[in-house]
Tab-separated table of C-alpha atoms in Angstrom:
chain	number	residue	atom	x	y	z
A	1	MET	CA	34.198	10.579	16.731
A	2	SER	CA	34.518	12.512	13.477
A	3	THR	CA	32.110	13.048	10.572
A	4	LYS	CA	32.648	14.095	6.963
A	5	LYS	CA	29.721	15.255	4.833
A	6	GLU	CA	29.573	14.851	1.038
A	7	ASP	CA	26.765	16.154	-1.197
A	8	LEU	CA	25.810	13.435	-3.689
A	9	GLY	CA	23.132	15.564	-5.384
A	10	LYS	CA	19.421	14.782	-5.675
A	11	ASN	CA	18.972	15.737	-2.004
A	12	THR	CA	21.236	12.917	-0.861
A	13	PHE	CA	24.328	13.167	1.347
A	14	LYS	CA	27.013	10.688	2.287
A	15	LEU	CA	28.283	10.858	5.831
A	16	THR	CA	31.612	9.194	6.587
A	17	ILE	CA	31.592	8.491	10.307
A	18	GLU	CA	34.678	7.417	12.239
A	19	VAL	CA	34.245	5.941	15.736
A	20	GLU	CA	37.325	5.802	17.988
A	21	ASN	CA	38.679	2.323	18.612
A	22	SER	CA	38.390	2.851	22.373
A	23	GLU	CA	34.637	3.444	22.021
A	24	PHE	CA	34.311	0.379	19.802
A	25	GLN	CA	36.245	-1.705	22.349
A	26	ASP	CA	33.824	-0.539	25.041
A	27	ALA	CA	30.992	-1.849	22.869
A	28	ILE	CA	32.798	-5.184	22.479
A	29	ASP	CA	33.109	-5.431	26.279
A	30	LYS	CA	29.393	-4.763	26.662
A	31	VAL	CA	28.552	-7.390	24.051
A	32	TYR	CA	30.786	-9.916	25.830
A	33	ASN	CA	29.245	-9.189	29.252
A	34	LYS	CA	25.729	-9.372	27.830
A	35	ASN	CA	26.271	-12.722	26.090
A	36	LYS	CA	28.973	-14.474	28.138
A	37	LYS	CA	26.515	-16.934	29.681
A	38	LYS	CA	25.810	-18.294	26.194
A	39	TYR	CA	29.406	-19.349	25.544
A	40	LYS	CA	30.391	-22.914	26.461
A	41	VAL	CA	34.057	-23.928	26.577
A	42	ASN	CA	35.445	-27.060	28.198
A	43	GLY	CA	37.123	-26.270	31.492
A	44	PHE	CA	35.019	-23.182	32.229
A	45	ARG	CA	31.665	-22.838	33.898
A	46	PRO	CA	28.947	-21.104	31.798
A	47	GLY	CA	29.378	-17.344	32.104
A	48	ASN	CA	33.019	-17.603	33.260
A	49	VAL	CA	34.794	-17.969	29.921
A	50	PRO	CA	37.282	-15.046	29.755
A	51	LYS	CA	36.902	-12.736	26.772
A	52	GLU	CA	40.551	-13.302	25.820
A	53	VAL	CA	39.931	-17.058	25.570
A	54	LEU	CA	36.979	-16.508	23.232
A	55	ILE	CA	39.034	-14.112	21.098
A	56	LYS	CA	41.846	-16.657	20.900
A	57	MET	CA	39.393	-19.390	19.865
A	58	TYR	CA	37.179	-17.472	17.459
A	59	GLY	CA	38.883	-14.158	16.778
A	60	GLU	CA	37.770	-10.722	17.943
A	61	GLU	CA	35.356	-10.511	14.997
A	62	VAL	CA	33.024	-12.853	16.876
A	63	PHE	CA	31.829	-9.699	18.682
A	64	TYR	CA	31.866	-7.317	15.715
A	65	ASP	CA	28.304	-7.561	14.409
A	66	ASP	CA	26.700	-6.916	17.787
A	67	ALA	CA	29.228	-4.228	18.698
A	68	ILE	CA	28.689	-2.427	15.386
A	69	ASN	CA	24.924	-2.481	15.920
A	70	MET	CA	25.483	-1.078	19.409
A	71	VAL	CA	27.500	1.962	18.270
A	72	LEU	CA	25.693	2.662	14.982
A	73	GLY	CA	22.568	4.252	16.458
A	74	PRO	CA	24.209	6.760	18.838
A	75	SER	CA	27.023	7.668	16.440
A	76	TYR	CA	24.618	8.148	13.524
A	77	GLU	CA	22.323	10.397	15.610
A	78	LYS	CA	25.337	12.443	16.727
A	79	ALA	CA	26.527	12.763	13.112
A	80	LEU	CA	23.097	14.070	12.068
A	81	GLU	CA	23.267	16.729	14.796
A	82	GLU	CA	26.795	17.752	13.816
A	83	THR	CA	25.932	18.085	10.115
A	84	ASP	CA	22.427	19.566	10.669
A	85	ILE	CA	20.780	16.908	8.489
A	86	GLU	CA	17.111	15.863	8.783
A	87	PRO	CA	16.691	12.476	7.059
A	88	VAL	CA	13.445	11.421	5.369
A	89	ALA	CA	14.202	7.709	5.313
A	90	MET	CA	16.429	5.064	6.841
A	91	PRO	CA	20.071	5.470	5.749
A	92	LYS	CA	22.035	3.075	3.593
A	93	ILE	CA	24.924	1.882	5.781
A	94	ASP	CA	28.229	0.495	4.509
A	95	ILE	CA	31.074	-0.615	6.800
A	96	VAL	CA	34.345	0.752	5.432
A	97	GLN	CA	36.805	-0.336	8.162
A	98	VAL	CA	36.658	-2.570	11.207
A	99	GLY	CA	39.455	-4.546	12.802
A	100	LYS	CA	41.622	-5.087	15.838
A	101	GLY	CA	43.192	-1.830	16.995
A	102	LYS	CA	41.466	0.140	14.226
A	103	ASN	CA	38.814	2.840	14.378
A	104	LEU	CA	35.409	1.805	13.102
A	105	ILE	CA	34.627	3.693	9.877
A	106	TYR	CA	31.303	3.495	8.079
A	107	THR	CA	29.321	5.538	5.591
A	108	ALA	CA	25.658	6.486	5.809
A	109	GLU	CA	23.893	7.535	2.624
A	110	VAL	CA	21.108	9.848	3.775
A	111	ALA	CA	18.193	11.313	1.834
A	112	VAL	CA	16.935	14.684	3.090
A	113	LYS	CA	13.696	16.544	2.572
A	114	PRO	CA	14.003	18.297	-0.802
A	115	GLU	CA	13.717	22.023	-1.311
A	116	VAL	CA	10.319	22.964	-2.742
A	117	LYS	CA	9.858	25.824	-5.189
A	118	LEU	CA	6.182	26.750	-5.284
A	119	GLY	CA	4.421	27.875	-8.427
A	120	LYS	CA	0.897	29.265	-8.674
A	121	TYR	CA	-1.315	27.913	-5.938
A	122	LYS	CA	-3.981	30.581	-5.543
A	123	GLY	CA	-6.824	30.937	-8.011
A	124	VAL	CA	-6.324	27.656	-9.881
A	125	LYS	CA	-9.296	26.846	-12.073
A	126	VAL	CA	-11.039	23.476	-12.117
A	127	GLU	CA	-14.297	22.408	-13.709
A	128	GLU	CA	-17.182	21.386	-11.463
A	129	GLU	CA	-18.427	17.805	-11.596
A	130	SER	CA	-22.094	17.272	-12.380
A	131	THR	CA	-24.218	16.103	-9.439
A	132	GLU	CA	-27.356	15.494	-11.493
A	133	VAL	CA	-29.075	12.158	-10.877
A	134	THR	CA	-30.842	10.706	-13.924
A	135	ASP	CA	-33.534	8.053	-14.182
A	136	GLU	CA	-30.873	5.791	-15.681
A	137	ASP	CA	-28.738	6.231	-12.541
A	138	VAL	CA	-31.684	5.146	-10.391
A	139	ASP	CA	-32.427	2.163	-12.649
A	140	ASN	CA	-28.788	1.058	-12.488
A	141	ALA	CA	-28.842	1.271	-8.689
A	142	ILE	CA	-31.973	-0.878	-8.622
A	143	LYS	CA	-30.290	-3.402	-10.924
A	144	GLN	CA	-27.363	-3.607	-8.501
A	145	ASP	CA	-29.733	-4.322	-5.613
A	146	ALA	CA	-31.488	-6.893	-7.776
A	147	GLU	CA	-28.123	-8.551	-8.541
A	148	LYS	CA	-27.439	-8.854	-4.807
A	149	ASN	CA	-30.817	-10.516	-4.313
A	150	ALA	CA	-30.676	-12.761	-7.358
A	151	ARG	CA	-31.103	-16.500	-6.793
A	152	LEU	CA	-28.503	-18.981	-8.005
A	153	VAL	CA	-30.254	-21.863	-9.725
A	154	SER	CA	-28.652	-25.064	-10.966
A	155	VAL	CA	-28.969	-25.645	-14.704
A	156	GLU	CA	-29.078	-29.111	-16.226
A	157	ASP	CA	-31.297	-28.870	-19.301
A	158	ARG	CA	-29.280	-26.482	-21.465
A	159	ASN	CA	-25.754	-25.556	-22.529
A	160	THR	CA	-23.688	-22.807	-20.939
A	161	LYS	CA	-24.068	-19.167	-21.949
A	162	ASN	CA	-22.510	-15.806	-21.102
A	163	GLY	CA	-23.336	-14.842	-17.513
A	164	ASP	CA	-23.526	-18.408	-16.198
A	165	THR	CA	-21.249	-19.563	-13.395
A	166	VAL	CA	-19.511	-22.817	-14.212
A	167	ASN	CA	-17.730	-25.018	-11.716
A	168	ILE	CA	-14.645	-26.406	-13.445
A	169	ASP	CA	-11.491	-28.473	-13.038
A	170	PHE	CA	-8.617	-27.362	-15.235
A	171	VAL	CA	-4.960	-28.068	-15.981
A	172	GLY	CA	-2.851	-25.720	-18.106
A	173	SER	CA	0.236	-26.605	-20.113
A	174	VAL	CA	2.705	-24.994	-22.503
A	175	ASP	CA	4.232	-27.267	-25.147
A	176	GLY	CA	2.746	-30.223	-23.270
A	177	VAL	CA	4.366	-29.293	-19.940
A	178	GLU	CA	2.157	-28.273	-17.035
A	179	PHE	CA	3.121	-24.957	-15.411
A	180	GLU	CA	2.919	-23.771	-11.823
A	181	GLY	CA	-0.358	-22.091	-10.860
A	182	GLY	CA	-2.137	-23.393	-13.954
A	183	ALA	CA	-4.335	-26.030	-12.319
A	184	ALA	CA	-7.328	-26.077	-9.971
A	185	LYS	CA	-10.293	-28.230	-9.026
A	186	GLY	CA	-13.820	-27.067	-8.233
A	187	PHE	CA	-13.179	-23.512	-9.414
A	188	ASP	CA	-16.244	-21.284	-9.873
A	189	LEU	CA	-15.926	-19.066	-12.952
A	190	GLN	CA	-18.529	-16.610	-14.192
A	191	LEU	CA	-18.493	-16.563	-17.973
A	192	GLY	CA	-18.066	-13.047	-19.291
A	193	SER	CA	-16.434	-11.779	-16.087
A	194	LYS	CA	-13.001	-11.628	-17.785
A	195	THR	CA	-11.468	-13.267	-14.716
A	196	PHE	CA	-9.144	-15.333	-16.921
A	197	ILE	CA	-7.076	-14.217	-19.900
A	198	ASP	CA	-8.714	-13.241	-23.185
A	199	ASN	CA	-10.686	-15.901	-25.077
A	200	PHE	CA	-10.646	-18.412	-22.202
A	201	GLU	CA	-14.209	-17.908	-20.991
A	202	GLU	CA	-15.708	-17.615	-24.470
A	203	GLN	CA	-14.520	-21.132	-25.308
A	204	LEU	CA	-16.579	-22.517	-22.411
A	205	GLU	CA	-19.844	-21.174	-23.800
A	206	ASP	CA	-22.393	-23.542	-25.449
A	207	LYS	CA	-21.066	-26.517	-23.471
A	208	LYS	CA	-22.878	-28.959	-21.176
A	209	ILE	CA	-22.203	-30.583	-17.809
A	210	GLY	CA	-19.555	-33.289	-18.047
A	211	ASP	CA	-17.957	-31.877	-21.206
A	212	ASP	CA	-14.166	-32.014	-21.477
A	213	VAL	CA	-13.024	-28.894	-23.303
A	214	VAL	CA	-9.560	-28.029	-24.609
A	215	VAL	CA	-9.206	-24.268	-24.299
A	216	LYS	CA	-6.469	-22.717	-26.423
A	217	VAL	CA	-5.143	-19.292	-25.462
A	218	LYS	CA	-2.090	-17.089	-25.858
A	219	PHE	CA	-0.606	-15.247	-22.917
A	220	PRO	CA	-0.067	-11.500	-23.482
A	221	LYS	CA	3.486	-10.383	-24.262
A	222	ASP	CA	3.482	-8.228	-21.120
A	223	TYR	CA	2.241	-11.070	-18.874
A	224	GLY	CA	3.790	-10.880	-15.402
A	225	LYS	CA	5.447	-14.302	-15.533
A	226	GLU	CA	8.287	-14.167	-18.041
A	227	ASP	CA	8.238	-17.927	-18.665
A	228	LEU	CA	4.632	-17.639	-19.909
A	229	ALA	CA	4.623	-14.194	-21.557
A	230	GLY	CA	3.664	-14.366	-25.239
A	231	LYS	CA	3.367	-18.170	-25.261
A	232	LYS	CA	0.527	-20.358	-26.475
A	233	ALA	CA	-1.099	-22.579	-23.865
A	234	GLU	CA	-3.724	-25.293	-23.635
A	235	PHE	CA	-6.080	-25.850	-20.722
A	236	LYS	CA	-7.873	-29.154	-20.285
A	237	VAL	CA	-11.162	-28.132	-18.675
A	238	LYS	CA	-13.953	-30.284	-17.283
A	239	ILE	CA	-17.352	-28.695	-16.610
A	240	ASN	CA	-18.736	-30.019	-13.324
A	241	SER	CA	-21.877	-27.906	-12.948
A	242	ILE	CA	-23.719	-24.855	-14.253
A	243	THR	CA	-25.641	-22.225	-12.301
A	244	GLU	CA	-27.446	-19.112	-13.447
A	245	LYS	CA	-28.726	-15.992	-11.738
A	246	VAL	CA	-32.480	-15.555	-11.634
A	247	MET	CA	-33.258	-11.878	-11.132
A	248	PRO	CA	-36.191	-10.831	-8.932
A	249	GLU	CA	-39.108	-8.940	-10.478
A	250	ILE	CA	-38.856	-5.201	-9.810
A	251	ASN	CA	-42.125	-4.284	-8.058
A	252	ASP	CA	-43.516	-3.268	-4.664
A	253	ASP	CA	-42.688	-6.696	-3.218
A	254	PHE	CA	-39.061	-6.235	-4.276
A	255	ALA	CA	-38.973	-2.769	-2.671
A	256	GLN	CA	-40.273	-4.225	0.597
A	257	GLU	CA	-37.650	-6.961	0.497
A	258	VAL	CA	-34.614	-4.723	-0.074
A	259	SER	CA	-35.645	-1.553	1.794
A	260	GLU	CA	-37.869	-0.142	4.541
A	261	PHE	CA	-40.342	1.176	1.972
A	262	ASP	CA	-43.692	-0.354	1.004
A	263	THR	CA	-43.789	0.865	-2.585
A	264	LEU	CA	-41.393	0.888	-5.501
A	265	LYS	CA	-42.092	4.623	-5.934
A	266	ASP	CA	-40.934	5.502	-2.409
A	267	TYR	CA	-37.936	3.213	-2.760
A	268	LYS	CA	-36.914	4.991	-5.990
A	269	GLU	CA	-37.277	8.431	-4.397
A	270	ASP	CA	-35.054	7.394	-1.501
A	271	LEU	CA	-32.492	5.931	-3.911
A	272	LYS	CA	-32.447	9.187	-5.877
A	273	LYS	CA	-31.828	11.179	-2.697
A	274	LYS	CA	-28.965	8.891	-1.638
A	275	LEU	CA	-27.438	8.970	-5.123
A	276	LYS	CA	-27.565	12.768	-5.051
A	277	GLU	CA	-25.717	12.851	-1.729
A	278	ALA	CA	-23.149	10.369	-3.015
A	279	LYS	CA	-22.591	12.374	-6.213
A	280	GLU	CA	-22.162	15.597	-4.240
A	281	SER	CA	-19.615	13.916	-1.976
A	282	GLN	CA	-17.822	12.422	-4.977
A	283	ALA	CA	-17.813	15.804	-6.761
A	284	ALA	CA	-16.240	17.428	-3.701
A	285	ASN	CA	-13.537	14.752	-3.593
A	286	VAL	CA	-12.888	15.064	-7.330
A	287	ARG	CA	-12.637	18.846	-7.042
A	288	LYS	CA	-10.159	18.531	-4.187
A	289	ALA	CA	-8.057	16.031	-6.164
A	290	LYS	CA	-8.073	18.301	-9.241
A	291	VAL	CA	-7.073	21.372	-7.243
A	292	LEU	CA	-4.192	19.478	-5.621
A	293	GLU	CA	-3.133	18.099	-9.002
A	294	GLU	CA	-3.128	21.565	-10.605
A	295	VAL	CA	-1.242	23.137	-7.708
A	296	ALA	CA	1.370	20.353	-7.655
A	297	LYS	CA	1.888	20.704	-11.425
A	298	THR	CA	3.537	24.083	-10.937
A	299	THR	CA	5.720	22.938	-8.025
A	300	GLU	CA	9.381	22.271	-8.712
A	301	VAL	CA	10.953	19.635	-6.486
A	302	GLU	CA	13.535	16.869	-6.901
A	303	ILE	CA	12.318	13.891	-4.889
A	304	PRO	CA	14.973	11.463	-3.585
A	305	GLU	CA	14.504	7.969	-4.958
A	306	VAL	CA	14.507	6.513	-1.437
A	307	MET	CA	11.402	8.569	-0.583
A	308	ILE	CA	9.601	7.131	-3.606
A	309	ASP	CA	10.703	3.591	-2.713
A	310	GLY	CA	9.431	4.051	0.835
A	311	GLN	CA	6.046	5.295	-0.368
A	312	VAL	CA	5.761	2.437	-2.883
A	313	ASN	CA	6.484	-0.118	-0.157
A	314	GLN	CA	3.858	1.484	2.072
A	315	MET	CA	1.305	1.309	-0.747
A	316	ILE	CA	2.070	-2.364	-1.339
A	317	ASN	CA	1.738	-3.078	2.403
A	318	ASN	CA	-1.659	-1.343	2.419
A	319	PHE	CA	-2.725	-3.371	-0.617
A	320	ALA	CA	-1.600	-6.585	1.087
A	321	GLN	CA	-3.697	-5.683	4.152
A	322	GLN	CA	-6.737	-5.071	1.934
A	323	LEU	CA	-6.241	-8.485	0.342
A	324	SER	CA	-5.941	-10.144	3.754
A	325	MET	CA	-9.277	-8.626	4.794
A	326	GLN	CA	-10.774	-10.453	1.801
A	327	GLY	CA	-9.163	-13.724	2.871
A	328	LEU	CA	-6.365	-13.512	0.290
A	329	ASN	CA	-2.622	-13.057	0.530
A	330	ILE	CA	-0.379	-11.120	-1.792
A	331	ASP	CA	1.615	-14.204	-2.882
A	332	ASP	CA	-1.566	-15.853	-4.191
A	333	PHE	CA	-2.520	-12.574	-5.901
A	334	MET	CA	0.851	-12.559	-7.668
A	335	LYS	CA	0.406	-16.177	-8.740
A	336	TYR	CA	-3.084	-15.720	-10.162
A	337	THR	CA	-2.353	-12.416	-11.933
A	338	GLY	CA	1.095	-13.384	-13.159
A	339	MET	CA	2.592	-10.263	-11.610
A	340	THR	CA	5.889	-9.931	-9.748
A	341	PHE	CA	6.863	-7.552	-6.953
A	342	ASP	CA	8.947	-5.598	-9.457
A	343	THR	CA	5.994	-5.075	-11.798
A	344	LEU	CA	3.758	-4.202	-8.849
A	345	LYS	CA	6.299	-1.655	-7.607
A	346	GLU	CA	6.546	-0.151	-11.061
A	347	GLN	CA	2.758	0.075	-11.182
A	348	TYR	CA	2.668	2.074	-7.938
A	349	LYS	CA	5.694	4.281	-8.629
A	350	GLY	CA	3.869	7.063	-10.490
A	351	ASP	CA	1.186	7.365	-7.818
A	352	ALA	CA	3.820	7.344	-5.090
A	353	GLU	CA	5.772	10.172	-6.721
A	354	ARG	CA	2.552	12.178	-7.195
A	355	ASP	CA	1.480	11.701	-3.562
A	356	ILE	CA	4.875	12.780	-2.231
A	357	LYS	CA	4.902	15.851	-4.462
A	358	VAL	CA	1.415	16.836	-3.285
A	359	ALA	CA	2.412	16.354	0.366
A	360	LEU	CA	5.587	18.427	-0.026
A	361	THR	CA	3.631	21.115	-1.861
A	362	LEU	CA	1.007	21.325	0.890
A	363	GLU	CA	3.719	21.537	3.534
A	364	ALA	CA	5.436	24.370	1.671
A	365	ILE	CA	2.157	26.278	1.196
A	366	ALA	CA	1.310	25.899	4.883
A	367	LYS	CA	4.694	27.392	5.741
A	368	GLU	CA	4.300	30.194	3.199
A	369	GLU	CA	0.793	31.106	4.422
A	370	ASN	CA	1.517	30.488	8.137
A	371	ILE	CA	-1.222	27.854	8.339
A	372	GLU	CA	-1.087	25.848	11.556
A	373	ALA	CA	-3.417	23.713	13.608
A	374	SER	CA	-4.347	25.477	16.840
A	375	GLU	CA	-5.002	23.856	20.194
A	376	GLU	CA	-8.671	24.567	19.538
A	377	ASP	CA	-8.473	22.605	16.259
A	378	LEU	CA	-6.770	19.719	18.066
A	379	ASN	CA	-9.298	19.654	20.916
A	380	LYS	CA	-12.170	19.702	18.437
A	381	GLU	CA	-10.691	16.715	16.610
A	382	LEU	CA	-10.145	14.851	19.879
A	383	ASP	CA	-13.773	15.510	20.869
A	384	THR	CA	-14.940	14.174	17.497
A	385	LEU	CA	-12.858	11.009	17.882
A	386	ALA	CA	-14.070	10.520	21.454
A	387	THR	CA	-17.706	10.769	20.365
A	388	ARG	CA	-17.183	8.463	17.395
A	389	MET	CA	-15.398	5.814	19.467
A	390	ASN	CA	-17.573	6.260	22.565
A	391	LYS	CA	-14.572	7.039	24.756
A	392	SER	CA	-13.403	9.967	26.873
A	393	VAL	CA	-10.938	12.532	25.512
A	394	ASP	CA	-8.340	11.346	28.054
A	395	GLU	CA	-8.727	7.770	26.779
A	396	ILE	CA	-8.244	8.992	23.200
A	397	LYS	CA	-5.107	10.905	24.227
A	398	LYS	CA	-3.721	7.754	25.837
A	399	MET	CA	-4.439	5.746	22.693
A	400	ILE	CA	-2.751	8.329	20.479
A	401	GLY	CA	0.223	8.839	22.789
A	402	GLY	CA	3.113	10.473	20.951
A	403	ARG	CA	1.097	10.836	17.765
A	404	ILE	CA	-0.457	14.120	18.950
A	405	PHE	CA	2.187	16.026	16.987
A	406	GLU	CA	1.397	13.991	13.861
A	407	MET	CA	-2.302	14.705	14.357
A	408	LYS	CA	-1.608	18.445	14.484
A	409	GLU	CA	0.404	18.155	11.272
A	410	GLU	CA	-2.465	16.288	9.578
A	411	LEU	CA	-4.951	18.938	10.728
A	412	ALA	CA	-2.674	21.647	9.365
A	413	MET	CA	-2.604	19.885	5.986
A	414	GLU	CA	-6.428	19.690	5.990
A	415	LYS	CA	-6.615	23.420	6.711
A	416	THR	CA	-4.176	24.044	3.855
A	417	ILE	CA	-6.373	22.026	1.487
A	418	ASP	CA	-9.409	24.053	2.630
A	419	PHE	CA	-7.412	27.227	1.924
A	420	LEU	CA	-6.652	26.064	-1.625
A	421	LEU	CA	-10.282	25.093	-2.266
A	422	GLU	CA	-11.518	28.475	-1.014
A	423	ASN	CA	-9.095	30.241	-3.345
A	424	ALA	CA	-9.780	28.038	-6.392
A	425	LYS	CA	-11.895	29.252	-9.301
A	426	LYS	CA	-14.936	27.370	-10.537
């Protein structure tokens, strides 16, 4: 086997890997022996069809795909060792040559961890967030609790108004032609929630049950679905029912209903205390984010595009999981919002690039300052997890398995963040 290494720039290399034909033929033999029971040819019992007969019938290439897959992994790993390359993502593989009597030649485009040039990371200055809790903050928190405990009451003796929830059937069309995703029956829509595009909900105000309303709207020019972007549309809407929220009266009875306190005064004092704790926690998180942002600003690094793509895909997967926990799937989300995977990827790209830059910066600072997670740090974290999950440390270690190294790396990054916060100016 031989390997040639070519620097493509932007922390990307192309490896041209040549596997001897004899090694490739060995792989073909293994593929044949593994799958020979699957081949059926008249005159031969299953599993007894000679390889030469199969090659004569179908050509040697019948084994190529599986044989290539068999040699790719080991040869690629060996090429990485020979060229001293540490990839940060899966390679892009292209088969250059394969054929009877020929060596297998393929290329692997590999992105490597970029070199990081640190700027100023000690003594960065960030403003402190206010943790003051005002009477207005407390009142707003009470309103939120009241919203959760509001009663939904059917309305029949008046027309719709902002804030009502209307149950509707609707069908949308452009130039008289209905479009996909533009129709539904029994849909609950809160007027004023801005769930639908601009001016849709307003046109359903001051209407009564049973009304048929023609809602005229114009899709934004940047709407996710190109066939609808910038176009005028009509929705035929029927109002099936109207409900409104009836808010509870804010008094001692309300306090007893939503909390463990007997009086509104005690309930407010507890709310203020909790809001203070939440603001302090939020301020700490904001300060950490600002410090990391300021430190990363001065870092110089050229991030391979494949790293950004990988992070974007991970973000989208996480978002899809969040949707599934709410009983939704990402395809329905795309349909209702008019977005496409391309627009979603573009939306995440900036955040992905920022996150990677921060991570690379932290890693470089940890190396520069010799910050590592000790065995004591690791054992403390394992104890914490064991307590939280009501398991023994040995059980936690079994659950984590080979991720112990990753855990140590994560702890080292946390220690590096603590180092930056301790050295930041207020």
